[in-house]
Coordinates of C-alpha atoms in Angstrom, one line a residue:
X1 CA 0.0 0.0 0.0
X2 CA 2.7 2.4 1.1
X3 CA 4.3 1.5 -2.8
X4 CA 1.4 2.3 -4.3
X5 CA 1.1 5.7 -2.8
X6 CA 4.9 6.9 -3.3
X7 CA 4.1 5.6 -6.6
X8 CA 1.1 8.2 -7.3
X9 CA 3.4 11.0 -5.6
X10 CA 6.0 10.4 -8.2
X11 CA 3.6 10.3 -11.3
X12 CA 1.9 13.4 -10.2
X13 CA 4.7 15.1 -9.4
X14 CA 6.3 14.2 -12.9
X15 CA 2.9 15.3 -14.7
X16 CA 3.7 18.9 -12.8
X17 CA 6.5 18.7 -14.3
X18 CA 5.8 18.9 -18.1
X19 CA 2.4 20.0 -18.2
X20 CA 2.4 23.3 -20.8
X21 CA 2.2 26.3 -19.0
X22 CA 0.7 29.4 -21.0
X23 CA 2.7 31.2 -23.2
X24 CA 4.3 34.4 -22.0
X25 CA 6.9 37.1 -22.9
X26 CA 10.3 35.9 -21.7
X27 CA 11.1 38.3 -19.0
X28 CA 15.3 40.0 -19.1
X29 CA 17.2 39.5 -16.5
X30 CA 20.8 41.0 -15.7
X31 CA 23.9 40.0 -16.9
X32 CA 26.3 39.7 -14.1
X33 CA 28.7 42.4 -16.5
X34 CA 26.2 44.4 -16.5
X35 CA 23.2 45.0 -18.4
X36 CA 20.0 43.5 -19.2
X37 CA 19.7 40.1 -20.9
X38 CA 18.0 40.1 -24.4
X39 CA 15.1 36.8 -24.8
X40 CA 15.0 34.7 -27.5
X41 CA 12.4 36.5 -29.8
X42 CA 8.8 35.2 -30.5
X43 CA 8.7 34.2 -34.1
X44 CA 6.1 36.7 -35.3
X45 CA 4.4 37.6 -38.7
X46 CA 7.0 39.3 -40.5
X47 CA 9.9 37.2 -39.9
X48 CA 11.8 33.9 -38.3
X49 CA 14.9 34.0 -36.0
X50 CA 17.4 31.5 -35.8
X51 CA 18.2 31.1 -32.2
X52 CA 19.9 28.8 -30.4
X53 CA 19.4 29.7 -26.5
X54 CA 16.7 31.0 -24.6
X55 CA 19.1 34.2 -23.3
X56 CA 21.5 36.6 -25.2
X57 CA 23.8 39.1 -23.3
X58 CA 24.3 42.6 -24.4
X59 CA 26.2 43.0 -27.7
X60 CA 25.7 39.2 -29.1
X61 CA 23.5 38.9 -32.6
X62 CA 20.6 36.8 -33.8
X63 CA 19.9 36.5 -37.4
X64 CA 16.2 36.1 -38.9
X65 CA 14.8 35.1 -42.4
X66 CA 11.8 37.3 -43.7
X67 CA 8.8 35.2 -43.8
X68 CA 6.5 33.7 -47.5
X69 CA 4.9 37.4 -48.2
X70 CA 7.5 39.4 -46.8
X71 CA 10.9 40.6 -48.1
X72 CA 14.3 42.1 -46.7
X73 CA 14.4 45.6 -46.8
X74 CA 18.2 46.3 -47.0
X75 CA 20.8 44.1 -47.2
X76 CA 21.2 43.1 -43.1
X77 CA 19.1 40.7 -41.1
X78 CA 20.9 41.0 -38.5
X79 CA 19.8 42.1 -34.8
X80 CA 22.0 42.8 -32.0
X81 CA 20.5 42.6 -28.3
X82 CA 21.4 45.9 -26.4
X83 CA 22.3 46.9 -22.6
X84 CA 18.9 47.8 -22.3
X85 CA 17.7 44.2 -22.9
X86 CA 16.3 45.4 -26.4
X87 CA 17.1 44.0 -30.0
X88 CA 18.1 46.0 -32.2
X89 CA 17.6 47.1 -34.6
X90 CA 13.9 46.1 -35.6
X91 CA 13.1 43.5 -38.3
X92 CA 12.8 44.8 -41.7
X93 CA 10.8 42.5 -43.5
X94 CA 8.2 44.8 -45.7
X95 CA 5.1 42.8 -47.3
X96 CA 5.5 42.2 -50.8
X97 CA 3.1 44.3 -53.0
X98 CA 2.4 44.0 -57.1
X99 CA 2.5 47.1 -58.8
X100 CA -1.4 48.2 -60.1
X101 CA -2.2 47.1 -63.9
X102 CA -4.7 48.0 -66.5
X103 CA -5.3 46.2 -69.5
X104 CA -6.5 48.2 -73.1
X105 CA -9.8 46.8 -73.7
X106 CA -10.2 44.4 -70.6
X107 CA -11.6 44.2 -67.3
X108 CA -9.6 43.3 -64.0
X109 CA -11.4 41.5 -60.9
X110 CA -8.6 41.8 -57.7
X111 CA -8.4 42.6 -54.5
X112 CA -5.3 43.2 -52.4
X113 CA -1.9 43.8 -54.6
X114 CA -0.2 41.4 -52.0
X115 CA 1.9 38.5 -52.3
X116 CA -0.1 35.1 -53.3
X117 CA -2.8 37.4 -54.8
X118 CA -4.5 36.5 -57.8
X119 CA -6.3 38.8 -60.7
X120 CA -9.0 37.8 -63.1
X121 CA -8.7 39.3 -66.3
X122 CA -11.6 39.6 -69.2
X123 CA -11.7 41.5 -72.6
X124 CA -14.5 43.9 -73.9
X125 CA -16.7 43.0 -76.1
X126 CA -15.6 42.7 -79.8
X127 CA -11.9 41.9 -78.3
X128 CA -10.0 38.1 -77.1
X129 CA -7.5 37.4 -74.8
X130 CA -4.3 36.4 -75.8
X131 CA -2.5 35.3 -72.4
X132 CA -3.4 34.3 -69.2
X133 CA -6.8 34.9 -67.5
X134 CA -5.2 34.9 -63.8
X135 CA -2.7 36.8 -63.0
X136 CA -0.9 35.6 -59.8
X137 CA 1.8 38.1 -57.7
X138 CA 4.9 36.8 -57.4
X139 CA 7.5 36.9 -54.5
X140 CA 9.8 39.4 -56.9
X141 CA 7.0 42.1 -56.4
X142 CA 5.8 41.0 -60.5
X143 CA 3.0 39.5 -61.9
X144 CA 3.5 35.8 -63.3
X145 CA 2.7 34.8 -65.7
X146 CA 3.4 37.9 -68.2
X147 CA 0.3 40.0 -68.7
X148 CA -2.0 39.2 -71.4
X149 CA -3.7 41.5 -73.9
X150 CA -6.9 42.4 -75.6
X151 CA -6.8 42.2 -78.8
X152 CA -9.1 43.1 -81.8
X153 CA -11.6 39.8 -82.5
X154 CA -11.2 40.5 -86.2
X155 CA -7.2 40.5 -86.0
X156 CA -6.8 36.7 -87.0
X157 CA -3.3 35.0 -86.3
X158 CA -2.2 32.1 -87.9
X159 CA 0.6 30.4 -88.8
X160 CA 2.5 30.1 -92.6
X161 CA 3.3 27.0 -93.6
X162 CA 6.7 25.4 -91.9
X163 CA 9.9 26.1 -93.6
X164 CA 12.6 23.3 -92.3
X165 CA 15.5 23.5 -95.4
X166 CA 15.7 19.6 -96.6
X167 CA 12.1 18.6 -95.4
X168 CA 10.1 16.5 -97.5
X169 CA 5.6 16.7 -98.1
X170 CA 6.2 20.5 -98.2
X171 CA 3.6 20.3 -101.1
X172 CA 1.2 18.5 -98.5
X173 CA 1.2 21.9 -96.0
X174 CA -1.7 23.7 -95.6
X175 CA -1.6 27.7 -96.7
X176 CA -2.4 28.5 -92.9
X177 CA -2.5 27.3 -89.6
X178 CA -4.6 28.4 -86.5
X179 CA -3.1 28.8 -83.4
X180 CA -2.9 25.4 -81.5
X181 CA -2.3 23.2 -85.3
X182 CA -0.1 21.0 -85.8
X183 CA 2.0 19.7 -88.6
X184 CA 4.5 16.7 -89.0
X185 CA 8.0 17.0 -89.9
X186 CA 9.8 14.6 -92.5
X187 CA 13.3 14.9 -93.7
X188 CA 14.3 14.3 -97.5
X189 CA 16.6 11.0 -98.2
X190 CA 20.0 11.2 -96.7
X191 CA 18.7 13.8 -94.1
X192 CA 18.1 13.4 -90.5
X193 CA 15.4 15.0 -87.8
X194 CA 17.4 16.9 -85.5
X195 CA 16.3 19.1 -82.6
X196 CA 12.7 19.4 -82.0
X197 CA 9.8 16.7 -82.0
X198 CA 8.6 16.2 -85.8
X199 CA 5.1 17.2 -84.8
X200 CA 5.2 20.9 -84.3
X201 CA 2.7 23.4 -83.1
X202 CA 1.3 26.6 -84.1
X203 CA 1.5 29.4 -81.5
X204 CA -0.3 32.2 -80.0
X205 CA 2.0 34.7 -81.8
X206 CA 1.7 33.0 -85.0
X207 CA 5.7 31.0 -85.3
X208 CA 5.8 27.6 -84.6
X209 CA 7.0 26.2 -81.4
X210 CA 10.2 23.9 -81.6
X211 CA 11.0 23.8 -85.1
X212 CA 13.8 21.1 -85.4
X213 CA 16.5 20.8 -88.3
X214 CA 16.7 18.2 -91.5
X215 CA 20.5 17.8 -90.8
X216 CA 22.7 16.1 -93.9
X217 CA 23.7 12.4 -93.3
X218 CA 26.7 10.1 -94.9
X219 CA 29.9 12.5 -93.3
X220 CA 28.9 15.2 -96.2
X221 CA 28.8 18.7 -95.1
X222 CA 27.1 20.8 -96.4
X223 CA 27.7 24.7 -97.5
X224 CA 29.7 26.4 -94.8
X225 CA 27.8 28.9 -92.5
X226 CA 27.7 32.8 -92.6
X227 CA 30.7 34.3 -90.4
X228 CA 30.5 37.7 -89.6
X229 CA 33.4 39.8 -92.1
X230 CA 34.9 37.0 -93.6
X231 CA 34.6 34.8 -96.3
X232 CA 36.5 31.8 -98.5
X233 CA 36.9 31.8 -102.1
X234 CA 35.7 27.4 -102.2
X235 CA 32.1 27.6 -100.7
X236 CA 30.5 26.9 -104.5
X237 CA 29.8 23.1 -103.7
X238 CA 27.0 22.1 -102.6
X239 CA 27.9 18.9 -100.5
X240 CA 31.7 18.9 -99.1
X241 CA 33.6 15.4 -98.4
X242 CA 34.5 14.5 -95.1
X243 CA 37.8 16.0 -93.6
X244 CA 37.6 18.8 -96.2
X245 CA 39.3 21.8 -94.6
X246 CA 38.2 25.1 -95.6
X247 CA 40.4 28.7 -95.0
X248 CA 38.6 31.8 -93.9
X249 CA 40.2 35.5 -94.5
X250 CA 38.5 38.7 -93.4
X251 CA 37.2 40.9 -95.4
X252 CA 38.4 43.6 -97.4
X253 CA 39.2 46.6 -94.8
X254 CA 39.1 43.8 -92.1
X255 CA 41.7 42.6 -90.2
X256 CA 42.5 39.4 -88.0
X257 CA 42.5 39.5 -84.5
X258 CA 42.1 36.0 -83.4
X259 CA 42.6 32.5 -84.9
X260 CA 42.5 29.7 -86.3
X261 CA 40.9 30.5 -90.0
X262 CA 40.5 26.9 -90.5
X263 CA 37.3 24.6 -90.3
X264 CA 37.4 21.0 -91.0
X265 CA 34.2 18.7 -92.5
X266 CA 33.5 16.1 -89.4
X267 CA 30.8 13.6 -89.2
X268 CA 28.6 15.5 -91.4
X269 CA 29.2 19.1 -89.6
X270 CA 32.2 22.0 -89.7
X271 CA 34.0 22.5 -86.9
X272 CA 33.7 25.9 -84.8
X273 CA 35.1 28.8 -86.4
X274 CA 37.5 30.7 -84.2
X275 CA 38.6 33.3 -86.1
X276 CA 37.5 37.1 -85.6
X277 CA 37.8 40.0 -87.8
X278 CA 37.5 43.3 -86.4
X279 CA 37.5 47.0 -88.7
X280 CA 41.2 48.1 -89.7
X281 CA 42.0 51.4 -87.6
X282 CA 43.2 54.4 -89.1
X283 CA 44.4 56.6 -86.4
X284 CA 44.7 60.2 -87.0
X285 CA 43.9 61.9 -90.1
X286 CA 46.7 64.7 -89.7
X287 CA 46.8 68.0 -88.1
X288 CA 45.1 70.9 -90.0
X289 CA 46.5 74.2 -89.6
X290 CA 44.1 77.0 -88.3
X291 CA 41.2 74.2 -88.8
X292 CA 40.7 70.8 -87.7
X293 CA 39.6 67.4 -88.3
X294 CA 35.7 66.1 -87.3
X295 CA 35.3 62.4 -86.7
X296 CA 32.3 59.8 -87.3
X297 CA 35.8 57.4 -86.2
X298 CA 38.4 56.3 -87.3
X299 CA 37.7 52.9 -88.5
X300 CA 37.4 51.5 -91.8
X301 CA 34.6 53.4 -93.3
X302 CA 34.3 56.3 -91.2
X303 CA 35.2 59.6 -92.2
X304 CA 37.2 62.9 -91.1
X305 CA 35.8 66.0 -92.1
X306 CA 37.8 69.4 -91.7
X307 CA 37.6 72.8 -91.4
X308 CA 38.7 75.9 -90.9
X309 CA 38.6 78.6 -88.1
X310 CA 37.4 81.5 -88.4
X311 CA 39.1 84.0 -90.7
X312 CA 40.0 81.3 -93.0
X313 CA 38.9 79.2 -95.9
X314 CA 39.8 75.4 -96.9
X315 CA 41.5 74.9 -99.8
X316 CA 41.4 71.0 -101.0
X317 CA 39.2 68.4 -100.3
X318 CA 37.4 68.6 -96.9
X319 CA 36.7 64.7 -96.2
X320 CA 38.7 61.8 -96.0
X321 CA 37.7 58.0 -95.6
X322 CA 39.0 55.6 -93.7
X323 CA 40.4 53.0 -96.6
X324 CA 41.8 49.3 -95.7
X325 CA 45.1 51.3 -96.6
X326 CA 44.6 53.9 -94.5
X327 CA 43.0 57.5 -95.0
X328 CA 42.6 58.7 -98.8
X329 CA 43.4 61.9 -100.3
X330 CA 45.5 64.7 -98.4
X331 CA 45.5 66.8 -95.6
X332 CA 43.9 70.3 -96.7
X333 CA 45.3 73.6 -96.2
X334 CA 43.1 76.7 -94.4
X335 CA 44.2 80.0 -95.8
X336 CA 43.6 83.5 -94.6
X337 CA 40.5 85.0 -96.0
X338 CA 41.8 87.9 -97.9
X339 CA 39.9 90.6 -99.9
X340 CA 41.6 92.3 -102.6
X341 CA 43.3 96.0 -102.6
X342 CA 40.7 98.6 -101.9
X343 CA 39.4 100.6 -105.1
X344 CA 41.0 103.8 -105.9
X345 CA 38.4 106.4 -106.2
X346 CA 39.4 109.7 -107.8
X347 CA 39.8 113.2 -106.4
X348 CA 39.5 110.9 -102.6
X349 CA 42.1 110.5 -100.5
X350 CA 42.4 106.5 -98.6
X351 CA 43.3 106.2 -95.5
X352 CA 44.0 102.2 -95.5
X353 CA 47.0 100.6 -92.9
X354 CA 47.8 97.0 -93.7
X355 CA 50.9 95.0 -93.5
X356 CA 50.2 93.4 -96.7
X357 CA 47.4 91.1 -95.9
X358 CA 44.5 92.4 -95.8
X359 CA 42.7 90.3 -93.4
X360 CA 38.9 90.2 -92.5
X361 CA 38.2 93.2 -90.7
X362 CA 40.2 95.8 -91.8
X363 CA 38.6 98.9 -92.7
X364 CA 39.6 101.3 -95.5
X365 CA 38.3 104.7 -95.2
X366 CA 37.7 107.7 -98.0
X367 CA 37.8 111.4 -97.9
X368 CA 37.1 113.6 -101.0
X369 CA 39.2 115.7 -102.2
X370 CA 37.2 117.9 -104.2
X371 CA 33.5 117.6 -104.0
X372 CA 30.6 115.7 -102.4
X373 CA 31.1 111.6 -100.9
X374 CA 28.9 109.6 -102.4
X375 CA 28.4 106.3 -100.3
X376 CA 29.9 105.2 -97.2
X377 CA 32.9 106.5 -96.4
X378 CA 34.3 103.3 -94.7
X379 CA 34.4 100.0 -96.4
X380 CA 35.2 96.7 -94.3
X381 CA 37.0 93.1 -95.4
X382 CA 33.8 90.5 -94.5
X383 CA 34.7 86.7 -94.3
X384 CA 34.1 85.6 -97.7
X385 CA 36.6 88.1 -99.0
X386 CA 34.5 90.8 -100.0
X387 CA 34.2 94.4 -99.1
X388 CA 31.3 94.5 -97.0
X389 CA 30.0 97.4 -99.9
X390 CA 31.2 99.6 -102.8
X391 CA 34.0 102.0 -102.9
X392 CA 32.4 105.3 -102.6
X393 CA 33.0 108.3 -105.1
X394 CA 33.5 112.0 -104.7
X395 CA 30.8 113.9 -106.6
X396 CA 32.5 117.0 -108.2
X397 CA 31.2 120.1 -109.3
X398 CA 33.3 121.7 -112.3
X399 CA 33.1 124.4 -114.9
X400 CA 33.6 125.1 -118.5
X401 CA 36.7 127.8 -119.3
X402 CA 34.7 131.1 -119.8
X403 CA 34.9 132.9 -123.0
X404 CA 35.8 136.2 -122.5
X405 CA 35.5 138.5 -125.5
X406 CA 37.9 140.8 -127.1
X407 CA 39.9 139.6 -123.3
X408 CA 42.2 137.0 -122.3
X409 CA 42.4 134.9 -119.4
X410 CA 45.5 136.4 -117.2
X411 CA 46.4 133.8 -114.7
X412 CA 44.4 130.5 -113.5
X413 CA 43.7 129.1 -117.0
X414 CA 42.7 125.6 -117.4
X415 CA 40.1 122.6 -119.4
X416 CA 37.7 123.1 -116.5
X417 CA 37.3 124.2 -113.1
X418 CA 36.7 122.4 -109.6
X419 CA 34.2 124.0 -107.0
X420 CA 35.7 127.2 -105.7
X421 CA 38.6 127.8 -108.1
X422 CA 39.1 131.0 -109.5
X423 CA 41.1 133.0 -112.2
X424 CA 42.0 136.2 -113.8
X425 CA 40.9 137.7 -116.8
X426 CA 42.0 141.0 -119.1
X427 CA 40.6 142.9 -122.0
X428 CA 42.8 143.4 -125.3
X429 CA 44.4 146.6 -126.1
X430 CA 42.3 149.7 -126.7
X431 CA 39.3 148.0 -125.3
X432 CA 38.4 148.3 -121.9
X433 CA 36.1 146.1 -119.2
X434 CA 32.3 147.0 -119.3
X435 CA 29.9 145.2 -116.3
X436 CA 27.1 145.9 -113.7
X437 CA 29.3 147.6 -111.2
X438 CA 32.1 149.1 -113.4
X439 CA 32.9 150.8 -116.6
X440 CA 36.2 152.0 -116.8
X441 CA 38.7 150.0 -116.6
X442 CA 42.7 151.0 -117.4
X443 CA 44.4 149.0 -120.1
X444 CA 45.3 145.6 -119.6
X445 CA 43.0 146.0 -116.1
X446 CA 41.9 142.4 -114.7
X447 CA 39.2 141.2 -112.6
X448 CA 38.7 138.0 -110.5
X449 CA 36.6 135.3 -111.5
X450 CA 35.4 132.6 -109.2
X451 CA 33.6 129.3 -110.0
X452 CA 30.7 128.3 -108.1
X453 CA 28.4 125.3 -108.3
X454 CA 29.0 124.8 -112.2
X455 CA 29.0 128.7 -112.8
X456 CA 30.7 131.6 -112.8
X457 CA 30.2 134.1 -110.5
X458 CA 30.4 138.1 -111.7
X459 CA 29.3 138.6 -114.7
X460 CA 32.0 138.4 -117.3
X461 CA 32.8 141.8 -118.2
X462 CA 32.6 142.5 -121.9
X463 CA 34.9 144.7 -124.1
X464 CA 34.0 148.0 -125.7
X465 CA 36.3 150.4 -128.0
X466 CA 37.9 152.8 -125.7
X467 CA 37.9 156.4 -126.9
X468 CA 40.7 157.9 -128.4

């Protein structure tokens, strides 16, 4: 009896033991260094820690993993417990969200733009889907699959018939195929199905899905492929033997950078090319005196443009091309822009310095002698190597030689007369001078005569017989 109740003792005191107690927050306590304690933290919605104990003192770390609908914001995940029995810092683990959509011509059914959420799409009337009715948003924040479209119910897509070189029963293809068709894939004699499965599909875009290759059989090879600025001068057969070896050179204004050039016929296919042509480089065009070179490059077929600064004109040929020999033609030459000696205008005076070239800018200025300027009286050199407008000319004003009878012209004779010259005149013997304000005059007597706007002033005095 006594066995039987030390018995019960035990088993109830065992059942105390590990019978759950209700869950609560896991109080600090202090670390003998100092400091609080940090607990092991509750997993909670956002995220997971991966701890190991049930304490952490101050300044040891715990890392956590961001759990399905949530993501890392940052690059740390990392929380370190602090003196004050805190972790820090917090979790950041954001939800993950889908960016909002619209579809042209369609209708959307969602809710929340959360992660796991799904979206119903539906076209308008007179428009089809092409894509996925539902939508689903993914764990990178994107919608998967790729968003469909509406499209127009009278744009039909279809499939042309298949093209596979060296297939046989292309006379038995159909002109068209709608999207989800199918059509089988033979290969002529001697040829091979490689690739693909010989039933193909039409797809949604209107190519076929999974075309395979009708690949030559017997060791033959056929033409070599395309390779990018090269070429051989043997690729006119039209089935090559095995172990036939074929050389490859760059094209013209190409060079060789890497090798081999050689492919070789093996079991039916050519080996890998390995060779690489790149554009032959010309390098600088020259150096252009008072101009300069422009550049699309300087690779073979670019070109280099000059031209001059200002105040000076190219002489040659502006543009050169990058050849496979280098760059054509020759470097121009950029002369001073010169205009040519200023006009001599007469009865004008120019005032013109220069040290021989007469560059753009210079000015030459004019000044009349005799008469009136008719123009401007500076001209300038422009940058075509003209004068920026005529030479100006001095108007004039001149005057017959007067006839004086039965007198004679003294002093001052001459063909004609400029503005404000003058002159002297006499009468003959026994005759003497008769005008408005004087009628004797002693023999041999002058008088002054002046010139004035193309006339002469005071009346010419005329001779009379002098009494004797």
């Amino acid at each position: 009896m006594a066995i039987m109740v030390w018995t019960c003792v035990f088993l109830a005191f065992s059942a105390h033991l590990v019978a759950p107690q209700p869950s609560s927050p896991i109080a600090t306590s202090a670390d003998p260094r100092g400091g609080k304690t940090c607990p092991l933290p509750q997993k909670n919605v956002k995220a997971t820690y991966d701890g190991t104990k049930h304490t952490y003192k101050p300044g040891e770390t715990i890392s956590y993993s961001c759990n399905v609908g949530f993501r890392l914001l940052g690059n740390s995940n990392i929380s370190q417990c602090k003196i004050n029995g805190q972790w820090k810092p917090d979790v950041k683990c954001q939800p993950i969200k889908c960016k909002k959509f619209t579809i042209n011509n369609g209708k959307l059914n969602n809710g929340r733009l959360r992660f796991n959420t799904t979206v119903s799409i539906s076209c308008d009337v007179g428009y089809r889907l092409r894509g996925p009715s539902v939508v689903t948003c993914g764990a990178n924040s994107s919608w998967t699959p790729a968003l469909p479209t509406c499209e127009d119910e009278l744009v039909r897509v279809t499939c042309p018939p298949p093209a596979v070189p060296n297939s046989s029963g292309q006379d038995g293809y159909k002109i068209e195929y709608e999207v989800g068709e199918q059509a089988t894939i033979s290969c002529q004699e001697g040829f091979e199905l490689i690739g693909s499965p010989q039933v193909i599909t039409c797809g949604a875009d209107g190519q076929w899905l999974g075309t395979p290759e009708c690949r030559f059989t017997g060791g033959k090879c056929q033409p070599p492929p395309y390779f990018p600025h090269a070429h051989t001068e043997f690729s006119n057969l039209t089935l090559y033997e095995p172990n036939t070896s074929l050389r490859f050179i760059c094209n013209h204004g190409y060079r060789m950078v890497r090798g081999p050039s050689t492919i070789y016929c093996r079991n039916g296919q050519w080996t890998e090319l390995e060779l690489i042509c790149e554009k032959r480089k010309c390098g600088s065009a020259g150096e252009i005196t008072n101009g300069r070179y422009h550049y699309t490059g300087s690779s073979f077929g670019d070109t280099a443009t000059g031209s001059c600064y200002e105040g000076y004109r190219l002489v040659g040929v502006a543009v050169r091309h990058c050849k496979a020999y280098g760059w054509d033609g020759r470097v121009p030459v950029c002369e001073a822009i010169q205009c040519p000696e200023p006009p001599v205008v007469p009865d004008a005076d120019l005032f013109f310095d220069t040290d021989g070239l007469i560059k753009s800018g210079y000015v030459a200025s004019y000044s009349c002698r005799f008469g009136t300027l008719i123009g401007t009286s500076d001209i300038i050199c422009t940058e075509d190597g003209t004068w920026s407008a005529p030479a100006p000319r001095c108007d004039v004003v001149t005057c017959p030689a007067p006839n004086v009878m039965s007198g004679l012209i003294v002093s001052g004779q001459r063909p004609r007369y400029h503005y404000g010259s003058s002159m002297d005149t006499g009468c003959q013997d026994f005759l003497y001078a008769e005008n408005d304000s004087q009628r004797d005059f002693a023999e041999n007597e002058t008088t002054a005569l002046t010139s004035h706007l193309g006339y002469i002033i005071h009346k010419l005095p005329s001779s009379i017989f002098r009494d004797t």
